[in-house]
Short mmCIF file of C-alpha atoms in Angstrom, two decimals:
data_model
loop_
_atom_site.label_atom_id
_atom_site.label_comp_id
_atom_site.label_asym_id
_atom_site.label_seq_id
_atom_site.Cartn_x
_atom_site.Cartn_y
_atom_site.Cartn_z
CA THR A 854 46.24 78.44 106.53
CA VAL A 855 44.94 80.23 109.59
CA ARG A 856 41.92 82.38 108.74
CA ASP A 857 41.88 84.40 111.95
CA PRO A 858 45.19 84.49 113.87
CA SER A 859 43.50 86.19 116.84
CA LEU A 860 41.73 82.88 117.55
CA THR A 861 44.93 80.81 117.73
CA VAL A 862 46.71 79.85 120.94
CA ASP A 863 50.49 80.03 121.36
CA LEU A 864 51.58 76.72 122.86
CA SER A 865 55.32 77.25 122.34
CA GLY A 866 55.78 77.40 126.12
CA ALA A 867 53.48 74.47 126.96
CA ASP A 868 54.17 72.21 129.93
CA PHE A 869 54.24 69.14 127.66
CA GLU A 870 53.44 67.97 124.13
CA ALA A 871 52.65 64.72 122.33
CA TYR A 872 55.07 64.25 119.44
CA TYR A 873 53.85 61.65 116.96
CA ALA A 874 56.49 61.78 114.20
CA PRO A 875 58.57 58.83 115.53
CA PHE A 876 55.54 56.55 115.15
CA LEU A 877 54.62 57.50 111.59
CA PRO A 878 56.04 56.23 108.30
CA ARG A 879 55.61 59.76 106.90
CA PRO A 880 55.44 62.39 109.65
CA LEU A 881 53.15 65.34 109.09
CA ALA A 882 54.82 68.65 108.27
CA SER A 883 52.69 70.19 111.03
CA ASP A 884 54.12 67.88 113.71
CA ILE A 885 57.12 69.85 114.94
CA ASP A 886 59.04 68.73 118.01
CA ASN A 887 59.54 71.76 120.25
CA PRO A 888 62.91 71.17 121.98
CA ASN A 889 61.87 73.48 124.84
CA VAL A 890 58.79 71.41 125.73
CA PRO A 891 59.00 67.89 127.23
CA ASN A 892 57.33 65.10 125.26
CA VAL A 893 54.82 62.89 127.08
CA GLU A 894 55.12 59.16 126.68
CA VAL A 895 52.71 58.14 123.93
CA LEU A 896 51.23 54.80 124.98
CA ALA A 897 49.11 54.25 121.90
CA TYR A 898 47.94 56.17 118.88
CA ASN A 899 45.66 55.82 115.90
CA GLY A 900 45.67 57.86 112.75
CA THR A 901 48.42 60.39 112.16
CA ASP A 902 47.80 63.01 114.83
CA LEU A 903 45.96 63.68 118.07
CA ILE A 904 42.97 65.79 117.10
CA LEU A 905 40.51 66.54 119.89
CA ASP A 906 36.87 66.17 118.92
CA ASN A 907 35.80 69.77 118.22
CA PRO A 908 32.08 69.28 118.97
CA GLY A 909 33.18 67.88 122.34
CA ARG A 910 31.96 64.30 122.44
CA MET A 911 34.77 62.84 124.54
CA GLY A 912 35.85 61.92 128.04
CA TYR A 913 39.40 62.61 129.22
CA VAL A 914 41.32 61.25 132.19
CA ILE A 915 44.62 62.08 133.82
CA PHE A 916 46.21 59.04 135.39
CA LYS A 917 49.39 58.07 137.16
CA ASN A 918 50.88 54.61 137.14
CA LYS A 919 51.01 53.32 140.71
CA GLY A 920 54.09 51.17 140.99
CA THR A 921 55.83 49.27 138.25
CA LEU A 922 52.90 48.03 136.18
CA ASP A 923 53.70 48.07 132.46
CA ILE A 924 50.71 49.97 131.05
CA LYS A 925 51.39 48.48 127.61
CA LYS A 926 50.61 45.03 129.04
CA LEU A 927 47.09 46.00 130.14
CA ASN A 928 44.14 44.58 128.24
CA GLN A 929 42.98 46.55 125.21
CA TYR A 930 39.44 46.80 123.91
CA PRO A 931 37.71 48.35 120.87
CA PHE A 932 35.74 51.56 121.29
CA PRO A 933 32.20 50.64 122.43
CA SER A 934 29.60 50.76 119.68
CA ILE A 935 26.29 49.16 118.76
CA ALA A 936 27.82 47.21 115.88
CA PRO A 937 30.29 44.40 116.62
CA PRO A 938 33.90 45.60 116.24
CA SER A 939 35.78 44.66 113.10
CA SER A 940 38.99 42.65 113.32
CA THR A 941 40.94 45.80 112.43
CA ALA A 942 39.20 48.10 114.94
CA ASP A 943 41.50 50.35 116.97
CA LYS A 944 41.91 49.17 120.55
CA TYR A 945 42.36 51.19 123.72
CA TYR A 946 43.97 50.35 127.04
CA GLN A 947 41.69 49.78 129.99
CA ILE A 948 43.31 51.86 132.74
CA PRO A 949 42.55 50.73 136.32
CA SER A 950 40.19 53.21 138.01
CA SER A 951 42.58 53.45 140.97
CA PHE A 952 45.17 55.07 138.66
CA ILE A 953 42.83 57.89 137.58
CA ILE A 954 43.61 61.22 139.22
CA ASP A 955 40.87 63.20 137.51
CA ALA A 956 38.38 63.03 134.65
CA VAL A 957 36.27 65.41 132.59
CA GLU A 958 33.64 64.70 129.98
CA THR A 959 32.67 67.18 127.29
CA GLN A 960 29.54 67.21 125.16
CA PRO A 961 28.18 69.42 122.36
CA ASN A 962 26.32 72.58 123.36
CA THR A 963 23.04 71.47 121.76
CA ALA A 964 21.14 68.64 123.45
CA SER A 965 20.20 67.00 120.14
CA ALA A 966 23.89 66.50 119.26
CA ARG A 967 24.88 64.86 122.54
CA VAL A 968 26.03 61.26 122.71
CA PRO A 969 25.91 58.68 125.51
CA LYS A 970 28.24 59.39 128.42
CA LYS A 971 31.72 57.94 128.20
CA LEU A 972 32.63 58.12 131.90
CA GLY A 973 30.84 56.50 134.82
CA PRO A 974 29.38 58.62 137.64
CA LYS A 975 32.25 57.88 140.05
CA LEU A 976 34.63 59.62 137.64
CA ASP A 977 32.30 62.33 136.33
CA ALA A 978 28.61 62.64 137.22
CA LEU A 979 27.70 64.99 134.35
CA TYR A 980 29.57 66.85 131.58
CA THR A 981 30.63 70.32 130.53
CA TYR A 982 30.50 72.20 127.23
CA VAL A 983 31.21 75.57 125.65
CA PRO A 984 28.08 77.67 125.01
CA ASN A 985 28.96 78.69 121.45
CA GLY A 986 29.82 75.15 120.38
CA ALA A 987 32.20 73.77 117.78
CA TYR A 988 34.80 76.02 116.16
CA SER A 989 34.00 78.90 118.52
CA SER A 990 37.55 79.03 120.01
CA GLN A 991 35.96 78.80 123.44
CA SER A 992 37.47 76.38 125.94
CA VAL A 993 36.38 74.77 129.18
CA ILE A 994 38.30 75.63 132.34
CA ARG A 995 38.14 74.26 135.84
CA LYS A 996 36.78 76.71 138.42
CA THR A 997 38.86 77.91 141.35
CA GLU A 998 37.42 76.75 144.67
CA SER A 999 39.78 78.75 146.89
CA THR A 1000 43.25 80.21 147.18
CA VAL A 1001 45.34 79.28 150.21
CA SER A 1002 48.69 81.02 150.79
CA GLY A 1003 48.89 81.88 147.09
CA ARG A 1004 48.13 78.29 146.02
CA ARG A 1005 45.05 77.91 143.85
CA ILE A 1006 42.77 75.00 144.80
CA LEU A 1007 40.64 73.89 141.86
CA LYS A 1008 37.07 72.70 142.27
CA ASP A 1009 36.75 68.93 141.99
CA THR A 1010 33.43 67.35 142.91
CA ASN A 1011 33.63 64.76 140.09
CA ASN A 1012 30.80 66.62 138.35
CA SER A 1013 32.03 68.60 135.34
CA ALA A 1014 28.77 70.56 135.13
CA GLU A 1015 29.65 72.05 138.54
CA ASP A 1016 33.45 72.07 138.34
CA PHE A 1017 33.96 73.80 134.98
CA ASP A 1018 33.21 77.13 133.36
CA PHE A 1019 34.31 78.40 129.94
CA LEU A 1020 36.67 81.00 128.49
CA PRO A 1021 35.95 82.94 125.29
CA LEU A 1022 39.45 81.97 124.06
CA ALA A 1023 41.71 79.25 125.44
CA THR A 1024 44.23 80.74 127.85
CA PRO A 1025 47.13 78.44 128.76
CA ARG A 1026 47.76 78.53 132.52
CA GLY A 1027 44.70 80.74 132.92
CA PHE A 1028 42.29 80.39 135.82
CA LYS A 1029 38.74 81.42 136.57
#
């Protein structure tokens, strides 16, 4: 149950959602398909739900398929680690860099908890984080560079340390 409802975010009017139930032998009761929100195409999944890493040790990309390439036919590789991957290790698609529209890498707020970078410097030179760390309900948000004729232009130098700020509570469609 939710301990503090004031820290939750209403996503009932989201621009999109990832609905996992069709892929699972026993869908989670928490995975509800909102008929008012379009479902993204799920290319691959592992586990039973998409849970973002709360301490923030991940890199994220937005990409667009250029042409008619079947993404599901791209090579897949295990997550990089020091130990050799097991035969049952989850595998991930290697998306061509030319497809990537934007990228952001997040890290924990304390230096001692940080992990090696996931994204190369051409995609993201540094990383961003929320000052109060895991389970703080803070979120990262891209900074506004300018507004032209009512259109907001977001900062994008491919350096998340420069391009992002934080919000005390996630605000869908919010800007800073």
